[in-house]
Amino acid sequence: KQWYQRRVAITAGKTDEYKKHYAQLCMQIAEHYCDARDFERAIQCYRDALSQDPDDLSASLALAKLHLSIRELEECLNICSLLLQKNPQNEEAIVIMANVLFQQNQHAEAIHHFQQLLQKRPDNFTALATLVDLLRRAGKGEECARFLEMAERSSAKIPLSPGFNYCKGLHAWYSGNSHIALKHFNLARKDSTWGESAVLAMIKICLNPDNETTGGEVFQNAEPESLVADRKENDILSVKAAEKLLHDLRPTNAQSAMKVRILENYCLIATSNKQNVERALDSFMEIVATQSDHVPALLGSAIAFMVLKQTPRARNQLKRIAKMSWNPIDAEEFEKGWLLLADIYITNSKYDMAQDLIKKCLKQNQACFKAWEYLGYVNEKEASYKDAAMNYEKAWQYSTFTNPTIGFKLAFNYLKAKRFIDAIDVCHKVLHHHPNYPKIKKDILDKARANIRV
């Protein structure tokens, strides 16, 4: 770094070509700092690059993305505004700016920017994938369909393109349709641009197809026995599938290599073998020793501690995550960390502390059905069945009306709240998708029907 600073100082009065060379060097060093999560130094390096070559578009966009990722929204917006003044058609700047507007809760304006861009360029799959994620977080996932359809209608080639299939897979995954998501991600996994992201998503689905709170205890025995046996057999096959996908993956940079390492550790935890879990824990702790604020590693170590029945140590790791500021890079891990800590608090009847964490999660992702399910559970424990039903309704909605456990809880609370017709309706939907679920018929459907007859 010191050598680089001395060499940059020498560029004063040098040729433009010479300055561009050192601007590129600044970019390389900034990327290194990003990999190490030293964002402050990365920002300085990007600024140094721009001081040498103010027209370097890649440096400006990289700096804007970095500001966005660490929630420095005004700085990000300023850079995007300058870029759009120079070129109003700069698609990357439009996507970043729309992302900022979403994070500032200006959803209508953000969607308008995306719509204008995608009408002109329906094959801009980076914009489409970003929009799918943002709409989900805003609780507007149902709006994704029209943008996907708009892209599909624009050309006969688009349905076959890897980028489009990645976006379709993302929407299906977020909608709780894991099997459909895997099908679309599989069509994208050989692509040089979308392949790595598609494979990483496939691995995550294999390891946690129903988006459960890994390591949590509140809902551990909530699933009916008729479905548990099938799940155990599927879990073994899924872990093997995840391991094969990981084996075939070739990381392209340090950030990708770290993601692979994290997922390798999750595969070890998923085996439930004590030695494997301890190996994963050691690996996570090695990462935390060098990067104390590495959220995925902190979460991974907490999950390993939970599996090893060392709840106090898990809680300590999760509290560290709870004290950190949220950022989009680790959004998924923040949510899972908050919910796992809430799970621990609920187990210990600390409902107020749990609700604070759950609401924190919903602030960042309104479509997190697991958060709504936890809220419903807390209401149910407090015998507030009307409120429980309202929260389970949200969980049922955002799990696309197919999760049998949530359906059972919703129907049960409808029954308790004397909403017998609604209880019957939910029972029918659950039995339609899961006919091998006799418990819901016996415990709820028959009782609701009997109450209507009375």
C-alpha positions as a printed NumPy array, in Angstrom:
array([[  0.   ,   0.   ,   0.   ],
       [  2.785,   2.444,   0.897],
       [  4.618,   1.603,  -2.327],
       [  1.421,   2.206,  -4.263],
       [  0.902,   5.619,  -2.594],
       [  4.439,   6.677,  -3.487],
       [  3.968,   5.603,  -7.092],
       [  0.628,   7.433,  -7.364],
       [  2.313,  10.616,  -6.132],
       [  4.777,  10.296,  -9.022],
       [  1.922,  10.414, -11.539],
       [  1.629,  14.18 , -11.089],
       [  2.412,  15.685, -14.475],
       [  2.651,  12.298, -16.194],
       [  0.83 ,  11.226, -19.375],
       [ -2.804,  10.119, -19.404],
       [ -1.732,   6.582, -20.29 ],
       [  0.563,   6.499, -17.264],
       [ -2.243,   7.71 , -14.992],
       [ -4.677,   5.146, -16.374],
       [ -2.175,   2.413, -15.607],
       [ -2.033,   3.434, -11.958],
       [ -5.79 ,   3.91 , -11.833],
       [ -6.068,   0.229, -12.821],
       [ -3.624,  -0.651, -10.061],
       [ -5.808,   1.246,  -7.572],
       [ -8.811,  -0.781,  -8.765],
       [ -6.995,  -4.07 ,  -8.205],
       [ -5.993,  -3.067,  -4.68 ],
       [ -9.57 ,  -1.896,  -3.964],
       [-10.89 ,  -5.314,  -5.031],
       [ -8.396,  -6.953,  -2.688],
       [ -9.653,  -4.817,   0.205],
       [-13.257,  -5.684,  -0.718],
       [-12.399,  -9.381,  -0.532],
       [-10.926,  -8.756,   2.931],
       [-14.017,  -6.684,   3.862],
       [-11.855,  -3.657,   4.575],
       [-14.371,  -1.342,   2.946],
       [-12.924,   1.936,   4.214],
       [ -9.605,   1.316,   2.448],
       [-11.396,  -0.033,  -0.613],
       [-13.354,   3.237,  -0.908],
       [-10.135,   5.248,  -0.653],
       [ -8.516,   3.161,  -3.399],
       [-11.503,   3.639,  -5.721],
       [-11.334,   7.386,  -5.072],
       [ -7.602,   7.346,  -5.82 ],
       [ -8.361,   5.568,  -9.101],
       [-10.86 ,   8.279, -10.018],
       [ -8.381,  11.011,  -9.08 ],
       [ -6.042,   9.564, -11.723],
       [ -8.744,   8.852, -14.302],
       [-11.981,  10.768, -13.528],
       [-13.733,   9.273, -16.579],
       [-13.155,   5.668, -15.504],
       [-16.721,   4.329, -15.616],
       [-15.854,   0.979, -14.027],
       [-14.286,   2.721, -11.005],
       [-17.33 ,   4.976, -10.553],
       [-19.746,   2.045, -10.761],
       [-17.639,  -0.094,  -8.418],
       [-17.536,   2.743,  -5.876],
       [-21.305,   3.28 ,  -6.171],
       [-21.946,  -0.446,  -5.63 ],
       [-19.661,  -0.486,  -2.603],
       [-21.453,   2.508,  -1.05 ],
       [-24.751,   0.716,  -1.684],
       [-23.527,  -2.521,  -0.098],
       [-22.537,  -0.755,   3.135],
       [-25.7  ,   1.386,   3.214],
       [-24.036,   4.719,   2.414],
       [-27.011,   5.577,   0.248],
       [-26.503,   9.318,  -0.271],
       [-22.928,   8.822,  -1.481],
       [-24.153,   6.104,  -3.828],
       [-26.963,   8.289,  -5.147],
       [-24.584,  11.2  ,  -5.796],
       [-22.313,   9.039,  -7.951],
       [-25.278,   7.614,  -9.908],
       [-26.666,  11.118, -10.5  ],
       [-23.326,  12.282, -11.928],
       [-23.095,   9.227, -14.181],
       [-26.659,   9.71 , -15.455],
       [-25.971,  13.381, -16.169],
       [-23.171,  12.261, -18.486],
       [-25.183,   9.38 , -19.961],
       [-28.921,   9.09 , -19.141],
       [-28.933,   5.6  , -20.711],
       [-26.328,   4.141, -18.328],
       [-28.155,   0.94 , -17.38 ],
       [-25.923,  -0.052, -14.472],
       [-26.312,   3.384, -12.882],
       [-30.102,   3.18 , -13.328],
       [-30.21 ,  -0.237, -11.589],
       [-28.055,   0.986,  -8.683],
       [-30.115,   4.162,  -8.277],
       [-33.382,   2.204,  -8.325],
       [-31.907,  -0.091,  -5.677],
       [-31.178,   2.939,  -3.492],
       [-34.749,   4.191,  -3.941],
       [-36.062,   0.798,  -2.847],
       [-33.927,   0.908,   0.283],
       [-35.306,   4.394,   0.983],
       [-38.839,   2.894,   0.746],
       [-39.594,   4.834,  -2.447],
       [-40.934,   1.665,  -4.027],
       [-43.186,   3.196,  -6.693],
       [-40.416,   5.417,  -8.08 ],
       [-37.9  ,   2.552,  -8.011],
       [-40.279,   0.204,  -9.869],
       [-40.903,   2.966, -12.422],
       [-37.149,   3.159, -13.183],
       [-36.927,  -0.616, -13.548],
       [-40.011,  -0.729, -15.759],
       [-38.647,   1.933, -18.108],
       [-35.327,   0.143, -18.353],
       [-36.816,  -3.334, -18.881],
       [-39.245,  -2.075, -21.518],
       [-36.251,  -0.88 , -23.538],
       [-33.991,  -3.79 , -22.613],
       [-36.059,  -6.829, -21.558],
       [-32.876,  -8.937, -21.744],
       [-31.125,  -6.932, -19.002],
       [-31.232,  -9.866, -16.608],
       [-29.054,  -8.166, -14.013],
       [-31.765,  -5.528, -13.632],
       [-34.495,  -8.181, -13.658],
       [-32.776, -10.311, -10.993],
       [-32.263,  -7.226,  -8.82 ],
       [-35.927,  -6.277,  -9.215],
       [-37.098,  -9.799,  -8.272],
       [-35.107,  -9.59 ,  -5.03 ],
       [-36.22 ,  -6.053,  -4.184],
       [-39.908,  -6.733,  -4.861],
       [-39.725,  -9.762,  -2.596],
       [-38.176,  -7.712,   0.214],
       [-40.881,  -5.081,  -0.189],
       [-43.571,  -7.771,   0.148],
       [-44.589,  -7.275,  -3.488],
       [-43.343, -10.569,  -4.901],
       [-46.55 , -11.096,  -6.886],
       [-45.53 ,  -8.157,  -9.124],
       [-42.51 , -10.123, -10.394],
       [-44.7  , -12.186, -12.732],
       [-45.546,  -9.277, -15.054],
       [-41.888,  -8.32 , -15.495],
       [-40.907, -11.93 , -16.205],
       [-43.776, -12.235, -18.694],
       [-42.765,  -8.957, -20.348],
       [-39.258, -10.315, -20.872],
       [-40.544, -13.686, -22.106],
       [-42.838, -12.078, -24.698],
       [-40.12 ,  -9.81 , -26.085],
       [-38.244, -12.576, -27.931],
       [-38.548, -16.279, -28.693],
       [-34.921, -16.736, -27.56 ],
       [-35.336, -15.3  , -24.055],
       [-37.053, -18.333, -22.414],
       [-33.963, -20.374, -23.332],
       [-31.396, -17.877, -22.069],
       [-29.452, -18.677, -18.849],
       [-30.023, -15.18 , -17.43 ],
       [-33.788, -15.442, -17.8  ],
       [-33.835, -18.919, -16.253],
       [-31.781, -17.623, -13.337],
       [-34.393, -14.892, -12.754],
       [-37.23 , -17.426, -13.029],
       [-35.414, -19.677, -10.565],
       [-34.949, -16.803,  -8.156],
       [-38.646, -15.923,  -8.252],
       [-39.662, -19.57 ,  -7.768],
       [-37.224, -19.963,  -4.86 ],
       [-38.501, -16.833,  -3.14 ],
       [-42.075, -18.051,  -3.708],
       [-41.358, -21.326,  -1.896],
       [-41.332, -23.503,  -5.047],
       [-37.959, -25.181,  -4.539],
       [-38.419, -27.912,  -7.177],
       [-39.311, -25.401,  -9.892],
       [-36.431, -23.171,  -8.789],
       [-33.944, -26.048,  -9.116],
       [-35.206, -26.767, -12.623],
       [-34.583, -23.185, -13.775],
       [-31.254, -22.797, -11.954],
       [-30.104, -26.053, -13.572],
       [-30.697, -24.491, -17.   ],
       [-28.393, -21.603, -16.021],
       [-25.625, -23.451, -14.171],
       [-23.332, -24.046, -17.178],
       [-23.323, -20.385, -18.183],
       [-20.153, -18.322, -17.683],
       [-22.078, -15.299, -16.398],
       [-24.924, -16.827, -14.38 ],
       [-23.58 , -20.31 , -13.677],
       [-21.835, -19.67 , -10.365],
       [-24.78 , -17.801,  -8.838],
       [-27.165, -20.51 , -10.065],
       [-25.075, -23.334,  -8.565],
       [-24.702, -21.524,  -5.227],
       [-28.494, -21.09 ,  -5.11 ],
       [-28.996, -24.791,  -5.94 ],
       [-26.697, -25.819,  -3.089],
       [-28.586, -23.628,  -0.627],
       [-31.889, -25.147,  -1.749],
       [-30.522, -28.692,  -1.392],
       [-29.362, -27.953,   2.16 ],
       [-32.532, -26.117,   3.227],
       [-35.386, -26.577,   0.714],
       [-38.112, -25.256,   3.02 ],
       [-36.101, -22.322,   4.381],
       [-36.247, -23.564,   7.965],
       [-34.324, -21.991,  10.864],
       [-31.303, -24.303,  10.874],
       [-30.332, -25.003,  14.485],
       [-33.637, -23.685,  15.831],
       [-35.672, -25.601,  18.401],
       [-39.083, -23.875,  18.489],
       [-40.456, -25.67 ,  15.416],
       [-38.3  , -28.777,  15.73 ],
       [-41.194, -31.182,  16.3  ],
       [-43.922, -29.194,  14.554],
       [-43.948, -31.297,  11.377],
       [-46.343, -34.278,  11.193],
       [-44.749, -37.722,  11.498],
       [-46.103, -38.759,   8.099],
       [-43.929, -36.067,   6.486],
       [-40.87 , -36.468,   8.746],
       [-39.924, -39.937,   7.452],
       [-39.948, -38.735,   3.837],
       [-37.934, -35.662,   4.807],
       [-35.155, -37.668,   6.494],
       [-34.653, -39.785,   3.403],
       [-34.71 , -36.718,   1.161],
       [-32.246, -34.885,   3.428],
       [-29.58 , -37.561,   2.896],
       [-29.986, -37.373,  -0.882],
       [-30.029, -33.576,  -0.811],
       [-26.743, -33.338,   1.108],
       [-25.097, -35.653,  -1.432],
       [-26.45 , -33.506,  -4.272],
       [-25.106, -30.357,  -2.581],
       [-21.679, -31.967,  -2.129],
       [-21.557, -32.932,  -5.814],
       [-22.492, -29.414,  -6.914],
       [-19.803, -27.971,  -4.633],
       [-17.218, -30.373,  -6.027],
       [-17.961, -29.206,  -9.581],
       [-17.845, -25.511,  -8.671],
       [-14.704, -23.562,  -9.611],
       [-14.492, -20.244,  -7.686],
       [-13.453, -17.297,  -9.838],
       [-12.229, -14.983,  -7.059],
       [-11.604, -14.744,  -3.313],
       [-15.22 , -13.841,  -2.527],
       [-16.469, -16.892,  -4.436],
       [-13.921, -19.121,  -2.695],
       [-15.184, -17.901,   0.685],
       [-18.805, -18.642,  -0.288],
       [-17.777, -22.168,  -1.282],
       [-15.954, -22.651,   2.017],
       [-19.026, -21.508,   3.981],
       [-21.29 , -23.913,   2.073],
       [-18.823, -26.794,   2.486],
       [-19.113, -26.252,   6.23 ],
       [-22.916, -26.26 ,   6.007],
       [-22.719, -29.609,   4.201],
       [-20.692, -30.95 ,   7.12 ],
       [-23.276, -29.659,   9.612],
       [-26.123, -31.164,   7.56 ],
       [-24.692, -34.669,   8.061],
       [-25.457, -34.314,  11.824],
       [-22.238, -36.227,  12.507],
       [-20.55 , -34.756,  15.595],
       [-17.038, -34.894,  14.145],
       [-18.195, -33.225,  10.925],
       [-20.016, -30.499,  12.853],
       [-16.887, -29.852,  14.943],
       [-14.791, -29.627,  11.751],
       [-17.241, -27.061,  10.368],
       [-17.129, -25.129,  13.635],
       [-13.318, -25.008,  13.584],
       [-13.408, -23.665,  10.033],
       [-15.962, -20.991,  10.903],
       [-13.945, -19.915,  13.939],
       [-10.791, -19.611,  11.799],
       [-12.619, -17.129,   9.577],
       [-13.948, -15.167,  12.559],
       [-10.431, -15.023,  14.047],
       [ -9.221, -13.02 ,  11.031],
       [-12.506, -11.208,  10.198],
       [-14.378, -10.591,  13.438],
       [-17.401,  -9.071,  11.675],
       [-17.821, -11.828,   9.08 ],
       [-21.585, -12.39 ,   9.419],
       [-21.841, -15.696,   7.467],
       [-19.058, -17.246,   9.589],
       [-20.582, -15.96 ,  12.842],
       [-23.949, -17.42 ,  11.844],
       [-22.35 , -20.705,  10.79 ],
       [-20.521, -21.03 ,  14.1  ],
       [-23.756, -20.289,  15.991],
       [-25.62 , -23.002,  14.06 ],
       [-22.798, -25.467,  14.761],
       [-22.942, -24.621,  18.47 ],
       [-26.73 , -25.195,  18.434],
       [-26.336, -28.593,  16.766],
       [-23.71 , -29.465,  19.396],
       [-26.207, -28.396,  22.126],
       [-24.014, -25.474,  23.253],
       [-26.759, -22.862,  23.234],
       [-25.02 , -20.191,  25.414],
       [-22.049, -20.085,  23.025],
       [-24.408, -19.902,  20.038],
       [-26.28 , -17.038,  21.689],
       [-23.04 , -15.088,  22.162],
       [-22.229, -15.336,  18.446],
       [-25.757, -14.313,  17.469],
       [-25.689, -11.314,  19.801],
       [-22.634, -10.078,  17.907],
       [-24.649, -10.205,  14.675],
       [-27.594,  -8.438,  16.348],
       [-25.336,  -5.508,  17.29 ],
       [-24.074,  -5.   ,  13.731],
       [-25.576,  -2.699,  11.115],
       [-27.519,  -4.477,   8.38 ],
       [-26.064,  -4.512,   4.86 ],
       [-27.352,  -6.003,   1.571],
       [-24.284,  -8.235,   1.097],
       [-25.107, -10.311,   4.175],
       [-28.883,  -9.755,   4.106],
       [-29.726, -13.467,   4.119],
       [-27.341, -14.218,   6.996],
       [-28.608, -11.267,   9.07 ],
       [-32.185, -12.568,   8.744],
       [-31.228, -16.107,   9.697],
       [-29.126, -14.837,  12.626],
       [-31.901, -12.634,  13.991],
       [-34.448, -15.454,  13.709],
       [-32.185, -18.045,  15.317],
       [-31.571, -15.693,  18.259],
       [-35.339, -15.041,  18.439],
       [-35.83 , -18.817,  18.465],
       [-33.528, -19.094,  21.496],
       [-35.393, -16.285,  23.291],
       [-38.788, -17.88 ,  22.545],
       [-37.56 , -21.207,  23.924],
       [-36.727, -19.333,  27.143],
       [-40.098, -17.471,  27.124],
       [-38.413, -14.09 ,  26.465],
       [-41.119, -13.067,  24.036],
       [-40.518,  -9.304,  24.012],
       [-36.844,  -9.721,  23.095],
       [-37.794, -12.236,  20.406],
       [-40.418,  -9.924,  18.894],
       [-37.911,  -7.068,  18.626],
       [-35.614,  -9.275,  16.534],
       [-38.467, -10.614,  14.391],
       [-39.669,  -7.082,  13.601],
       [-36.092,  -6.151,  12.734],
       [-36.124,  -8.976,  10.217],
       [-39.471,  -7.937,   8.727],
       [-38.23 ,  -4.374,   8.325],
       [-35.637,  -5.669,   5.853],
       [-37.744,  -8.429,   4.29 ],
       [-41.511,  -8.134,   4.544],
       [-41.93 , -11.471,   2.741],
       [-39.964, -13.514,   5.286],
       [-42.655, -16.101,   6.044],
       [-40.581, -17.603,   8.857],
       [-40.615, -14.276,  10.724],
       [-44.418, -14.094,  10.43 ],
       [-44.625, -17.689,  11.633],
       [-42.564, -16.868,  14.734],
       [-44.814, -13.86 ,  15.478],
       [-47.878, -16.085,  15.176],
       [-46.293, -18.62 ,  17.513],
       [-45.625, -15.956,  20.158],
       [-49.247, -14.729,  19.891],
       [-50.468, -18.301,  20.219],
       [-48.375, -18.84 ,  23.366],
       [-49.996, -15.719,  24.809],
       [-53.455, -17.093,  23.858],
       [-54.006, -14.172,  21.478],
       [-55.564, -16.313,  18.756],
       [-56.914, -13.455,  16.661],
       [-53.451, -11.854,  16.388],
       [-51.891, -15.288,  15.849],
       [-54.256, -15.911,  12.93 ],
       [-53.348, -12.539,  11.37 ],
       [-49.627, -13.322,  11.512],
       [-50.071, -16.905,  10.315],
       [-52.103, -15.497,   7.403],
       [-49.014, -13.538,   6.356],
       [-46.799, -16.616,   6.777],
       [-49.28 , -18.672,   4.73 ],
       [-49.425, -15.975,   2.031],
       [-45.656, -15.594,   1.688],
       [-45.118, -19.365,   1.663],
       [-47.496, -19.385,  -1.345],
       [-50.263, -21.258,   0.5  ],
       [-48.446, -24.62 ,   0.349],
       [-46.51 , -25.067,   3.62 ],
       [-48.486, -27.747,   5.531],
       [-47.176, -26.836,   8.99 ],
       [-48.096, -23.171,   8.609],
       [-51.437, -24.172,   7.099],
       [-52.166, -26.354,  10.129],
       [-51.316, -23.523,  12.549],
       [-53.44 , -21.034,  10.642],
       [-56.413, -23.396,  10.508],
       [-56.013, -24.163,  14.23 ],
       [-56.074, -20.461,  15.156],
       [-59.055, -19.86 ,  12.866],
       [-60.771, -22.638,  14.793],
       [-59.865, -21.027,  18.126],
       [-61.081, -17.642,  16.855],
       [-64.363, -19.313,  15.746],
       [-63.671, -18.623,  12.046],
       [-64.859, -22.094,  11.042],
       [-65.367, -21.498,   7.303],
       [-61.839, -20.068,   6.976],
       [-60.436, -23.036,   8.925],
       [-62.147, -25.475,   6.548],
       [-60.876, -23.603,   3.501],
       [-57.245, -23.787,   4.701],
       [-57.61 , -27.495,   5.57 ],
       [-58.762, -28.242,   2.023],
       [-55.767, -26.385,   0.56 ],
       [-53.32 , -28.26 ,   2.795],
       [-54.873, -31.652,   2.005],
       [-54.844, -30.851,  -1.707],
       [-51.033, -30.507,  -1.662],
       [-50.392, -32.977,   1.192],
       [-53.03 , -35.743,   1.183],
       [-50.917, -37.794,   3.646],
       [-51.627, -35.355,   6.462],
       [-54.56 , -36.936,   8.368],
       [-53.868, -34.946,  11.551],
       [-55.311, -31.739,  10.054],
       [-58.528, -33.554,   9.117],
       [-58.998, -35.124,  12.532],
       [-57.908, -32.183,  14.728],
       [-59.33 , -29.267,  12.757],
       [-61.44 , -30.037,   9.685],
       [-63.878, -32.389,  11.415],
       [-64.207, -30.063,  14.437],
       [-64.829, -27.007,  12.254],
       [-67.522, -28.843,  10.318],
       [-69.147, -30.008,  13.546],
       [-69.26 , -26.428,  14.858],
       [-70.936, -25.206,  11.681],
       [-73.629, -27.891,  11.974],
       [-74.299, -26.865,  15.586]])
